[in-house]
Amino acid sequence: MTKLILVVDDSATMVMSVRNNLEIAGFTVETASDGVQAMTKLKGGTKPDLIITDINMPNMGGMELIKNVRALPAFRFTPILTLTTESQADKRQEGKKLGATGWLVKPVGGGDLLKIIKQVLPGA
Amino acid sequence: MAIDQLPAGIFAATSHVGIIGYAAAMMVGVLAWRTRTRRHAEIQQYRAAQAIVDTELAERLDELKHSAAENIRLRAELADARRQRSDDTQHQVALAQSTSAQTARLMAGNRVLDGAIGEQVRVVVSDSEAAAMTLITQVRVLNDTAASLLGCLGKSDESFTQMHRSIDETVASLATVINFVDRLPELIRSDVELVHAAASKEVDDLGGLVKIIVDISRQTTMLAVNAAILAAHAGDAGIGFAIIADEVRQLSVRSSEAATRIEQGLVAAKGAMLDGLEVCHIDEQVAEARTLMSVIHDLQGNYVEVQRYYGSLFGVVSEHNRELASGISELLGNVQYQDVVRQRIERVESAVERRNEIFGLLPQAVADVGDDLFRLPDQLEEVREDYVRGERQHATVVSGGGGNDKDLPKFELF
């Protein structure tokens, strides 16, 4: 059964780029344009095996999304990767403290992204 | 003390007071003398000092007179300066107002220019986003086409393999047939010889029987002739016998003719059988079958070559397809630069907006020529620091390390 990945980013280019990359590699992909939309999908029954999220988004940013996702019992252990232009140590620590699994700085090559996903998703 | 003792007490007290008063008077006298002496000295000193002071006062007075004159002069100059300054101030105010107006016009023009530039930048960002989306779509089509080609090649390869297997089976069957066909002339020859021998023997046996029949027929004919002679000698009594003898003679002749025809038929049949069992044509057909088998073997060999070539081709195409897929994956990753650039442009726009807010205060600050004007550079510097600090948070890092903040890696798993 193919793994489902939820990609959250307010940039249409980013969403399309990552989505196509993952679909070519054989994953099923759902997308959301901000944290609010993502939470709606998660509470509505979408059960991703992995969440990839941007940090700077309108309505609900990535940090708040991570915090809210970890508060849902069903997603306490779902891997969450951030994909952002933020690169400083303090932001990384904040993300780690809130429950992020990993920190990726844009732009990320397709090959690198798939390697990292294979590390956090056993069986991918 | 009792009432009766009061007068004595009063007297004692009065005595004491007298003594004390006398002493006091003495002391006062002494003190007065001493004071008078001191006062005299002081007066002398005072008079001396007074003289000095008078001298100094006179000098001071002269100085004051000079100062007053100077003061008057300075006041006059001050008045002139004030008048001049007032003129200058009015001039400066007019100049400041003019500068303020010019600055306001300049700022307005700057805002218009920034607006036009910002509009174009947004168009550029929008166009780049559209181009990136188109690129992604086309790359996806390219990938799907390559995958489809690989799928078709894979299916063709399977078909080739199945076809090769079928050809192998067919060739094996043909080889079995050819082996049988190869042995067939010998088998046929053997059967033919057996049939020939058996048929010849039967024909010969039948020929012997025919001879016997012919002999019998000849003898019967002779007998019938003798019987006719004897019947002729018998006269009328032999007429019936003569008829029977004649019938027997005719029957014998027909038998002899039939036997002769049978013999001729047997000879013809034997000849025809021998002709039909001729094995020359079978040998030709076997040779043709062998030639066909050889052609099929060559065809099989060529097919193996084609399949081997096709297998190599498939391997090369698969390898190139993998490289293509890897390149497509990297290309899709590089498209993300569009988003990185977009965010940088947005941060620049934000800093420019804040700068323009400060510039918007400039005309009034120039007109007022107050503290606000001198605070503007600090505010501008704050905008610069915020922008630079913000850019550091989004600094590009390279894979494996080399970032601005203590070589932070580009990817980090917690």
JSON list of N, CA and C in Angstrom, two decimals, chain B residues 189-250:
[
{"chain": "B", "resi": 189, "resn": "ARG", "atom": "N", "xyz": [11.23, -47.32, -48.02]},
{"chain": "B", "resi": 189, "resn": "ARG", "atom": "CA", "xyz": [11.95, -48.25, -48.90]},
{"chain": "B", "resi": 189, "resn": "ARG", "atom": "C", "xyz": [11.79, -49.68, -48.40]},
{"chain": "B", "resi": 190, "resn": "SER", "atom": "N", "xyz": [11.93, -49.82, -47.13]},
{"chain": "B", "resi": 190, "resn": "SER", "atom": "CA", "xyz": [11.83, -51.16, -46.53]},
{"chain": "B", "resi": 190, "resn": "SER", "atom": "C", "xyz": [10.43, -51.73, -46.76]},
{"chain": "B", "resi": 191, "resn": "ASP", "atom": "N", "xyz": [9.41, -50.84, -46.48]},
{"chain": "B", "resi": 191, "resn": "ASP", "atom": "CA", "xyz": [8.02, -51.30, -46.69]},
{"chain": "B", "resi": 191, "resn": "ASP", "atom": "C", "xyz": [7.75, -51.62, -48.15]},
{"chain": "B", "resi": 192, "resn": "VAL", "atom": "N", "xyz": [8.34, -50.75, -48.99]},
{"chain": "B", "resi": 192, "resn": "VAL", "atom": "CA", "xyz": [8.13, -50.97, -50.43]},
{"chain": "B", "resi": 192, "resn": "VAL", "atom": "C", "xyz": [8.70, -52.30, -50.86]},
{"chain": "B", "resi": 193, "resn": "GLU", "atom": "N", "xyz": [9.87, -52.58, -50.37]},
{"chain": "B", "resi": 193, "resn": "GLU", "atom": "CA", "xyz": [10.49, -53.85, -50.77]},
{"chain": "B", "resi": 193, "resn": "GLU", "atom": "C", "xyz": [9.65, -55.02, -50.29]},
{"chain": "B", "resi": 194, "resn": "LEU", "atom": "N", "xyz": [9.15, -54.88, -49.07]},
{"chain": "B", "resi": 194, "resn": "LEU", "atom": "CA", "xyz": [8.30, -55.96, -48.55]},
{"chain": "B", "resi": 194, "resn": "LEU", "atom": "C", "xyz": [7.06, -56.11, -49.41]},
{"chain": "B", "resi": 195, "resn": "VAL", "atom": "N", "xyz": [6.45, -54.98, -49.67]},
{"chain": "B", "resi": 195, "resn": "VAL", "atom": "CA", "xyz": [5.21, -55.02, -50.48]},
{"chain": "B", "resi": 195, "resn": "VAL", "atom": "C", "xyz": [5.51, -55.56, -51.87]},
{"chain": "B", "resi": 196, "resn": "HIS", "atom": "N", "xyz": [6.64, -55.07, -52.40]},
{"chain": "B", "resi": 196, "resn": "HIS", "atom": "CA", "xyz": [7.04, -55.50, -53.76]},
{"chain": "B", "resi": 196, "resn": "HIS", "atom": "C", "xyz": [7.22, -57.01, -53.80]},
{"chain": "B", "resi": 197, "resn": "ALA", "atom": "N", "xyz": [7.93, -57.48, -52.77]},
{"chain": "B", "resi": 197, "resn": "ALA", "atom": "CA", "xyz": [8.22, -58.93, -52.74]},
{"chain": "B", "resi": 197, "resn": "ALA", "atom": "C", "xyz": [6.90, -59.72, -52.62]},
{"chain": "B", "resi": 198, "resn": "ALA", "atom": "N", "xyz": [6.04, -59.19, -51.67]},
{"chain": "B", "resi": 198, "resn": "ALA", "atom": "CA", "xyz": [4.78, -59.91, -51.46]},
{"chain": "B", "resi": 198, "resn": "ALA", "atom": "C", "xyz": [3.91, -59.86, -52.71]},
{"chain": "B", "resi": 199, "resn": "ALA", "atom": "N", "xyz": [3.85, -58.67, -53.28]},
{"chain": "B", "resi": 199, "resn": "ALA", "atom": "CA", "xyz": [2.99, -58.50, -54.48]},
{"chain": "B", "resi": 199, "resn": "ALA", "atom": "C", "xyz": [3.53, -59.33, -55.65]},
{"chain": "B", "resi": 200, "resn": "SER", "atom": "N", "xyz": [4.84, -59.32, -55.82]},
{"chain": "B", "resi": 200, "resn": "SER", "atom": "CA", "xyz": [5.44, -60.09, -56.93]},
{"chain": "B", "resi": 200, "resn": "SER", "atom": "C", "xyz": [5.14, -61.56, -56.76]},
{"chain": "B", "resi": 201, "resn": "LYS", "atom": "N", "xyz": [5.26, -62.00, -55.52]},
{"chain": "B", "resi": 201, "resn": "LYS", "atom": "CA", "xyz": [4.99, -63.42, -55.27]},
{"chain": "B", "resi": 201, "resn": "LYS", "atom": "C", "xyz": [3.55, -63.74, -55.59]},
{"chain": "B", "resi": 202, "resn": "GLU", "atom": "N", "xyz": [2.66, -62.86, -55.16]},
{"chain": "B", "resi": 202, "resn": "GLU", "atom": "CA", "xyz": [1.24, -63.12, -55.42]},
{"chain": "B", "resi": 202, "resn": "GLU", "atom": "C", "xyz": [0.97, -63.09, -56.91]},
{"chain": "B", "resi": 203, "resn": "VAL", "atom": "N", "xyz": [1.59, -62.11, -57.56]},
{"chain": "B", "resi": 203, "resn": "VAL", "atom": "CA", "xyz": [1.36, -62.00, -59.03]},
{"chain": "B", "resi": 203, "resn": "VAL", "atom": "C", "xyz": [1.91, -63.23, -59.73]},
{"chain": "B", "resi": 204, "resn": "ASP", "atom": "N", "xyz": [3.11, -63.62, -59.26]},
{"chain": "B", "resi": 204, "resn": "ASP", "atom": "CA", "xyz": [3.70, -64.80, -59.89]},
{"chain": "B", "resi": 204, "resn": "ASP", "atom": "C", "xyz": [2.80, -66.02, -59.65]},
{"chain": "B", "resi": 205, "resn": "ASP", "atom": "N", "xyz": [2.32, -66.11, -58.38]},
{"chain": "B", "resi": 205, "resn": "ASP", "atom": "CA", "xyz": [1.44, -67.26, -58.08]},
{"chain": "B", "resi": 205, "resn": "ASP", "atom": "C", "xyz": [0.20, -67.22, -58.96]},
{"chain": "B", "resi": 206, "resn": "LEU", "atom": "N", "xyz": [-0.34, -66.06, -59.10]},
{"chain": "B", "resi": 206, "resn": "LEU", "atom": "CA", "xyz": [-1.53, -65.92, -59.95]},
{"chain": "B", "resi": 206, "resn": "LEU", "atom": "C", "xyz": [-1.19, -66.24, -61.42]},
{"chain": "B", "resi": 207, "resn": "GLY", "atom": "N", "xyz": [0.03, -65.82, -61.81]},
{"chain": "B", "resi": 207, "resn": "GLY", "atom": "CA", "xyz": [0.45, -66.13, -63.18]},
{"chain": "B", "resi": 207, "resn": "GLY", "atom": "C", "xyz": [0.50, -67.65, -63.42]},
{"chain": "B", "resi": 208, "resn": "GLY", "atom": "N", "xyz": [0.98, -68.38, -62.40]},
{"chain": "B", "resi": 208, "resn": "GLY", "atom": "CA", "xyz": [1.04, -69.83, -62.51]},
{"chain": "B", "resi": 208, "resn": "GLY", "atom": "C", "xyz": [-0.36, -70.42, -62.68]},
{"chain": "B", "resi": 209, "resn": "LEU", "atom": "N", "xyz": [-1.27, -69.87, -61.89]},
{"chain": "B", "resi": 209, "resn": "LEU", "atom": "CA", "xyz": [-2.65, -70.34, -61.97]},
{"chain": "B", "resi": 209, "resn": "LEU", "atom": "C", "xyz": [-3.24, -70.02, -63.34]},
{"chain": "B", "resi": 210, "resn": "VAL", "atom": "N", "xyz": [-2.87, -68.95, -63.87]},
{"chain": "B", "resi": 210, "resn": "VAL", "atom": "CA", "xyz": [-3.37, -68.57, -65.20]},
{"chain": "B", "resi": 210, "resn": "VAL", "atom": "C", "xyz": [-2.87, -69.55, -66.24]},
{"chain": "B", "resi": 211, "resn": "LYS", "atom": "N", "xyz": [-1.62, -69.93, -66.10]},
{"chain": "B", "resi": 211, "resn": "LYS", "atom": "CA", "xyz": [-1.04, -70.89, -67.02]},
{"chain": "B", "resi": 211, "resn": "LYS", "atom": "C", "xyz": [-1.84, -72.19, -66.97]},
{"chain": "B", "resi": 212, "resn": "ILE", "atom": "N", "xyz": [-2.10, -72.59, -65.76]},
{"chain": "B", "resi": 212, "resn": "ILE", "atom": "CA", "xyz": [-2.85, -73.83, -65.56]},
{"chain": "B", "resi": 212, "resn": "ILE", "atom": "C", "xyz": [-4.21, -73.69, -66.22]},
{"chain": "B", "resi": 213, "resn": "ILE", "atom": "N", "xyz": [-4.82, -72.55, -66.02]},
{"chain": "B", "resi": 213, "resn": "ILE", "atom": "CA", "xyz": [-6.14, -72.33, -66.61]},
{"chain": "B", "resi": 213, "resn": "ILE", "atom": "C", "xyz": [-6.04, -72.38, -68.13]},
{"chain": "B", "resi": 214, "resn": "VAL", "atom": "N", "xyz": [-4.98, -71.81, -68.67]},
{"chain": "B", "resi": 214, "resn": "VAL", "atom": "CA", "xyz": [-4.80, -71.79, -70.13]},
{"chain": "B", "resi": 214, "resn": "VAL", "atom": "C", "xyz": [-4.60, -73.21, -70.62]},
{"chain": "B", "resi": 215, "resn": "ASP", "atom": "N", "xyz": [-3.80, -74.01, -69.86]},
{"chain": "B", "resi": 215, "resn": "ASP", "atom": "CA", "xyz": [-3.56, -75.39, -70.26]},
{"chain": "B", "resi": 215, "resn": "ASP", "atom": "C", "xyz": [-4.87, -76.15, -70.25]},
{"chain": "B", "resi": 216, "resn": "ILE", "atom": "N", "xyz": [-5.58, -75.95, -69.15]},
{"chain": "B", "resi": 216, "resn": "ILE", "atom": "CA", "xyz": [-6.85, -76.65, -69.01]},
{"chain": "B", "resi": 216, "resn": "ILE", "atom": "C", "xyz": [-7.76, -76.24, -70.16]},
{"chain": "B", "resi": 217, "resn": "SER", "atom": "N", "xyz": [-7.72, -75.07, -70.48]},
{"chain": "B", "resi": 217, "resn": "SER", "atom": "CA", "xyz": [-8.59, -74.55, -71.53]},
{"chain": "B", "resi": 217, "resn": "SER", "atom": "C", "xyz": [-8.19, -75.14, -72.87]},
{"chain": "B", "resi": 218, "resn": "ARG", "atom": "N", "xyz": [-6.89, -75.22, -73.12]},
{"chain": "B", "resi": 218, "resn": "ARG", "atom": "CA", "xyz": [-6.42, -75.83, -74.37]},
{"chain": "B", "resi": 218, "resn": "ARG", "atom": "C", "xyz": [-6.86, -77.27, -74.44]},
{"chain": "B", "resi": 219, "resn": "GLN", "atom": "N", "xyz": [-6.63, -77.99, -73.36]},
{"chain": "B", "resi": 219, "resn": "GLN", "atom": "CA", "xyz": [-6.99, -79.40, -73.33]},
{"chain": "B", "resi": 219, "resn": "GLN", "atom": "C", "xyz": [-8.50, -79.55, -73.49]},
{"chain": "B", "resi": 220, "resn": "THR", "atom": "N", "xyz": [-9.22, -78.65, -72.86]},
{"chain": "B", "resi": 220, "resn": "THR", "atom": "CA", "xyz": [-10.67, -78.72, -72.96]},
{"chain": "B", "resi": 220, "resn": "THR", "atom": "C", "xyz": [-11.11, -78.45, -74.39]},
{"chain": "B", "resi": 221, "resn": "THR", "atom": "N", "xyz": [-10.42, -77.58, -75.05]},
{"chain": "B", "resi": 221, "resn": "THR", "atom": "CA", "xyz": [-10.72, -77.27, -76.44]},
{"chain": "B", "resi": 221, "resn": "THR", "atom": "C", "xyz": [-10.45, -78.49, -77.31]},
{"chain": "B", "resi": 222, "resn": "MET", "atom": "N", "xyz": [-9.30, -79.15, -77.05]},
{"chain": "B", "resi": 222, "resn": "MET", "atom": "CA", "xyz": [-8.96, -80.34, -77.82]},
{"chain": "B", "resi": 222, "resn": "MET", "atom": "C", "xyz": [-9.98, -81.41, -77.56]},
{"chain": "B", "resi": 223, "resn": "LEU", "atom": "N", "xyz": [-10.37, -81.54, -76.32]},
{"chain": "B", "resi": 223, "resn": "LEU", "atom": "CA", "xyz": [-11.35, -82.54, -75.95]},
{"chain": "B", "resi": 223, "resn": "LEU", "atom": "C", "xyz": [-12.68, -82.25, -76.63]},
{"chain": "B", "resi": 224, "resn": "ALA", "atom": "N", "xyz": [-13.02, -81.02, -76.67]},
{"chain": "B", "resi": 224, "resn": "ALA", "atom": "CA", "xyz": [-14.29, -80.62, -77.30]},
{"chain": "B", "resi": 224, "resn": "ALA", "atom": "C", "xyz": [-14.24, -80.90, -78.81]},
{"chain": "B", "resi": 225, "resn": "VAL", "atom": "N", "xyz": [-13.07, -80.71, -79.39]},
{"chain": "B", "resi": 225, "resn": "VAL", "atom": "CA", "xyz": [-12.91, -80.97, -80.84]},
{"chain": "B", "resi": 225, "resn": "VAL", "atom": "C", "xyz": [-13.06, -82.46, -81.08]},
{"chain": "B", "resi": 226, "resn": "ASN", "atom": "N", "xyz": [-12.41, -83.27, -80.23]},
{"chain": "B", "resi": 226, "resn": "ASN", "atom": "CA", "xyz": [-12.49, -84.73, -80.37]},
{"chain": "B", "resi": 226, "resn": "ASN", "atom": "C", "xyz": [-13.93, -85.15, -80.17]},
{"chain": "B", "resi": 227, "resn": "ALA", "atom": "N", "xyz": [-14.60, -84.56, -79.19]},
{"chain": "B", "resi": 227, "resn": "ALA", "atom": "CA", "xyz": [-16.01, -84.91, -78.93]},
{"chain": "B", "resi": 227, "resn": "ALA", "atom": "C", "xyz": [-16.85, -84.53, -80.12]},
{"chain": "B", "resi": 228, "resn": "ALA", "atom": "N", "xyz": [-16.57, -83.46, -80.80]},
{"chain": "B", "resi": 228, "resn": "ALA", "atom": "CA", "xyz": [-17.33, -83.05, -81.99]},
{"chain": "B", "resi": 228, "resn": "ALA", "atom": "C", "xyz": [-17.11, -84.03, -83.11]},
{"chain": "B", "resi": 229, "resn": "ILE", "atom": "N", "xyz": [-15.87, -84.55, -83.24]},
{"chain": "B", "resi": 229, "resn": "ILE", "atom": "CA", "xyz": [-15.56, -85.53, -84.27]},
{"chain": "B", "resi": 229, "resn": "ILE", "atom": "C", "xyz": [-16.34, -86.79, -83.97]},
{"chain": "B", "resi": 230, "resn": "LEU", "atom": "N", "xyz": [-16.28, -87.21, -82.71]},
{"chain": "B", "resi": 230, "resn": "LEU", "atom": "CA", "xyz": [-16.99, -88.43, -82.34]},
{"chain": "B", "resi": 230, "resn": "LEU", "atom": "C", "xyz": [-18.48, -88.23, -82.51]},
{"chain": "B", "resi": 231, "resn": "ALA", "atom": "N", "xyz": [-18.99, -87.09, -82.21]},
{"chain": "B", "resi": 231, "resn": "ALA", "atom": "CA", "xyz": [-20.44, -86.81, -82.36]},
{"chain": "B", "resi": 231, "resn": "ALA", "atom": "C", "xyz": [-20.81, -86.85, -83.82]},
{"chain": "B", "resi": 232, "resn": "ALA", "atom": "N", "xyz": [-19.89, -86.39, -84.68]},
{"chain": "B", "resi": 232, "resn": "ALA", "atom": "CA", "xyz": [-20.17, -86.43, -86.12]},
{"chain": "B", "resi": 232, "resn": "ALA", "atom": "C", "xyz": [-20.22, -87.86, -86.58]},
{"chain": "B", "resi": 233, "resn": "HIS", "atom": "N", "xyz": [-19.37, -88.72, -86.09]},
{"chain": "B", "resi": 233, "resn": "HIS", "atom": "CA", "xyz": [-19.38, -90.13, -86.43]},
{"chain": "B", "resi": 233, "resn": "HIS", "atom": "C", "xyz": [-20.63, -90.77, -85.91]},
{"chain": "B", "resi": 234, "resn": "ALA", "atom": "N", "xyz": [-21.20, -90.27, -84.77]},
{"chain": "B", "resi": 234, "resn": "ALA", "atom": "CA", "xyz": [-22.42, -90.87, -84.18]},
{"chain": "B", "resi": 234, "resn": "ALA", "atom": "C", "xyz": [-23.66, -90.54, -84.97]},
{"chain": "B", "resi": 235, "resn": "GLY", "atom": "N", "xyz": [-23.63, -89.70, -85.94]},
{"chain": "B", "resi": 235, "resn": "GLY", "atom": "CA", "xyz": [-24.79, -89.37, -86.74]},
{"chain": "B", "resi": 235, "resn": "GLY", "atom": "C", "xyz": [-25.77, -88.53, -85.96]},
{"chain": "B", "resi": 236, "resn": "ASP", "atom": "N", "xyz": [-27.11, -88.98, -86.16]},
{"chain": "B", "resi": 236, "resn": "ASP", "atom": "CA", "xyz": [-28.15, -88.21, -85.46]},
{"chain": "B", "resi": 236, "resn": "ASP", "atom": "C", "xyz": [-28.05, -88.36, -83.96]},
{"chain": "B", "resi": 237, "resn": "ALA", "atom": "N", "xyz": [-27.63, -89.50, -83.48]},
{"chain": "B", "resi": 237, "resn": "ALA", "atom": "CA", "xyz": [-27.53, -89.72, -82.02]},
{"chain": "B", "resi": 237, "resn": "ALA", "atom": "C", "xyz": [-26.46, -88.84, -81.41]},
{"chain": "B", "resi": 238, "resn": "GLY", "atom": "N", "xyz": [-25.61, -88.30, -82.21]},
{"chain": "B", "resi": 238, "resn": "GLY", "atom": "CA", "xyz": [-24.53, -87.51, -81.67]},
{"chain": "B", "resi": 238, "resn": "GLY", "atom": "C", "xyz": [-24.74, -86.02, -81.86]},
{"chain": "B", "resi": 239, "resn": "ILE", "atom": "N", "xyz": [-25.95, -85.64, -82.37]},
{"chain": "B", "resi": 239, "resn": "ILE", "atom": "CA", "xyz": [-26.19, -84.23, -82.63]},
{"chain": "B", "resi": 239, "resn": "ILE", "atom": "C", "xyz": [-26.16, -83.47, -81.32]},
{"chain": "B", "resi": 240, "resn": "GLY", "atom": "N", "xyz": [-26.89, -83.98, -80.31]},
{"chain": "B", "resi": 240, "resn": "GLY", "atom": "CA", "xyz": [-26.91, -83.29, -79.00]},
{"chain": "B", "resi": 240, "resn": "GLY", "atom": "C", "xyz": [-25.51, -83.21, -78.40]},
{"chain": "B", "resi": 241, "resn": "PHE", "atom": "N", "xyz": [-24.79, -84.28, -78.50]},
{"chain": "B", "resi": 241, "resn": "PHE", "atom": "CA", "xyz": [-23.42, -84.34, -77.97]},
{"chain": "B", "resi": 241, "resn": "PHE", "atom": "C", "xyz": [-22.54, -83.38, -78.72]},
{"chain": "B", "resi": 242, "resn": "ALA", "atom": "N", "xyz": [-22.79, -83.24, -80.02]},
{"chain": "B", "resi": 242, "resn": "ALA", "atom": "CA", "xyz": [-21.99, -82.32, -80.80]},
{"chain": "B", "resi": 242, "resn": "ALA", "atom": "C", "xyz": [-22.24, -80.88, -80.37]},
{"chain": "B", "resi": 243, "resn": "ILE", "atom": "N", "xyz": [-23.54, -80.60, -80.03]},
{"chain": "B", "resi": 243, "resn": "ILE", "atom": "CA", "xyz": [-23.83, -79.23, -79.58]},
{"chain": "B", "resi": 243, "resn": "ILE", "atom": "C", "xyz": [-23.11, -78.97, -78.28]},
{"chain": "B", "resi": 244, "resn": "ILE", "atom": "N", "xyz": [-23.25, -79.95, -77.36]},
{"chain": "B", "resi": 244, "resn": "ILE", "atom": "CA", "xyz": [-22.58, -79.76, -76.05]},
{"chain": "B", "resi": 244, "resn": "ILE", "atom": "C", "xyz": [-21.08, -79.63, -76.23]},
{"chain": "B", "resi": 245, "resn": "ALA", "atom": "N", "xyz": [-20.55, -80.39, -77.09]},
{"chain": "B", "resi": 245, "resn": "ALA", "atom": "CA", "xyz": [-19.10, -80.31, -77.33]},
{"chain": "B", "resi": 245, "resn": "ALA", "atom": "C", "xyz": [-18.72, -78.94, -77.86]},
{"chain": "B", "resi": 246, "resn": "ASP", "atom": "N", "xyz": [-19.56, -78.43, -78.70]},
{"chain": "B", "resi": 246, "resn": "ASP", "atom": "CA", "xyz": [-19.28, -77.11, -79.25]},
{"chain": "B", "resi": 246, "resn": "ASP", "atom": "C", "xyz": [-19.34, -76.06, -78.16]},
{"chain": "B", "resi": 247, "resn": "GLU", "atom": "N", "xyz": [-20.39, -76.14, -77.30]},
{"chain": "B", "resi": 247, "resn": "GLU", "atom": "CA", "xyz": [-20.51, -75.21, -76.18]},
{"chain": "B", "resi": 247, "resn": "GLU", "atom": "C", "xyz": [-19.29, -75.28, -75.28]},
{"chain": "B", "resi": 248, "resn": "VAL", "atom": "N", "xyz": [-18.85, -76.50, -75.03]},
{"chain": "B", "resi": 248, "resn": "VAL", "atom": "CA", "xyz": [-17.66, -76.68, -74.16]},
{"chain": "B", "resi": 248, "resn": "VAL", "atom": "C", "xyz": [-16.45, -76.04, -74.80]},
{"chain": "B", "resi": 249, "resn": "ARG", "atom": "N", "xyz": [-16.36, -76.16, -76.12]},
{"chain": "B", "resi": 249, "resn": "ARG", "atom": "CA", "xyz": [-15.22, -75.61, -76.84]},
{"chain": "B", "resi": 249, "resn": "ARG", "atom": "C", "xyz": [-15.24, -74.11, -76.75]},
{"chain": "B", "resi": 250, "resn": "GLN", "atom": "N", "xyz": [-16.48, -73.49, -76.86]},
{"chain": "B", "resi": 250, "resn": "GLN", "atom": "CA", "xyz": [-16.58, -72.04, -76.79]},
{"chain": "B", "resi": 250, "resn": "GLN", "atom": "C", "xyz": [-16.23, -71.56, -75.40]}
]
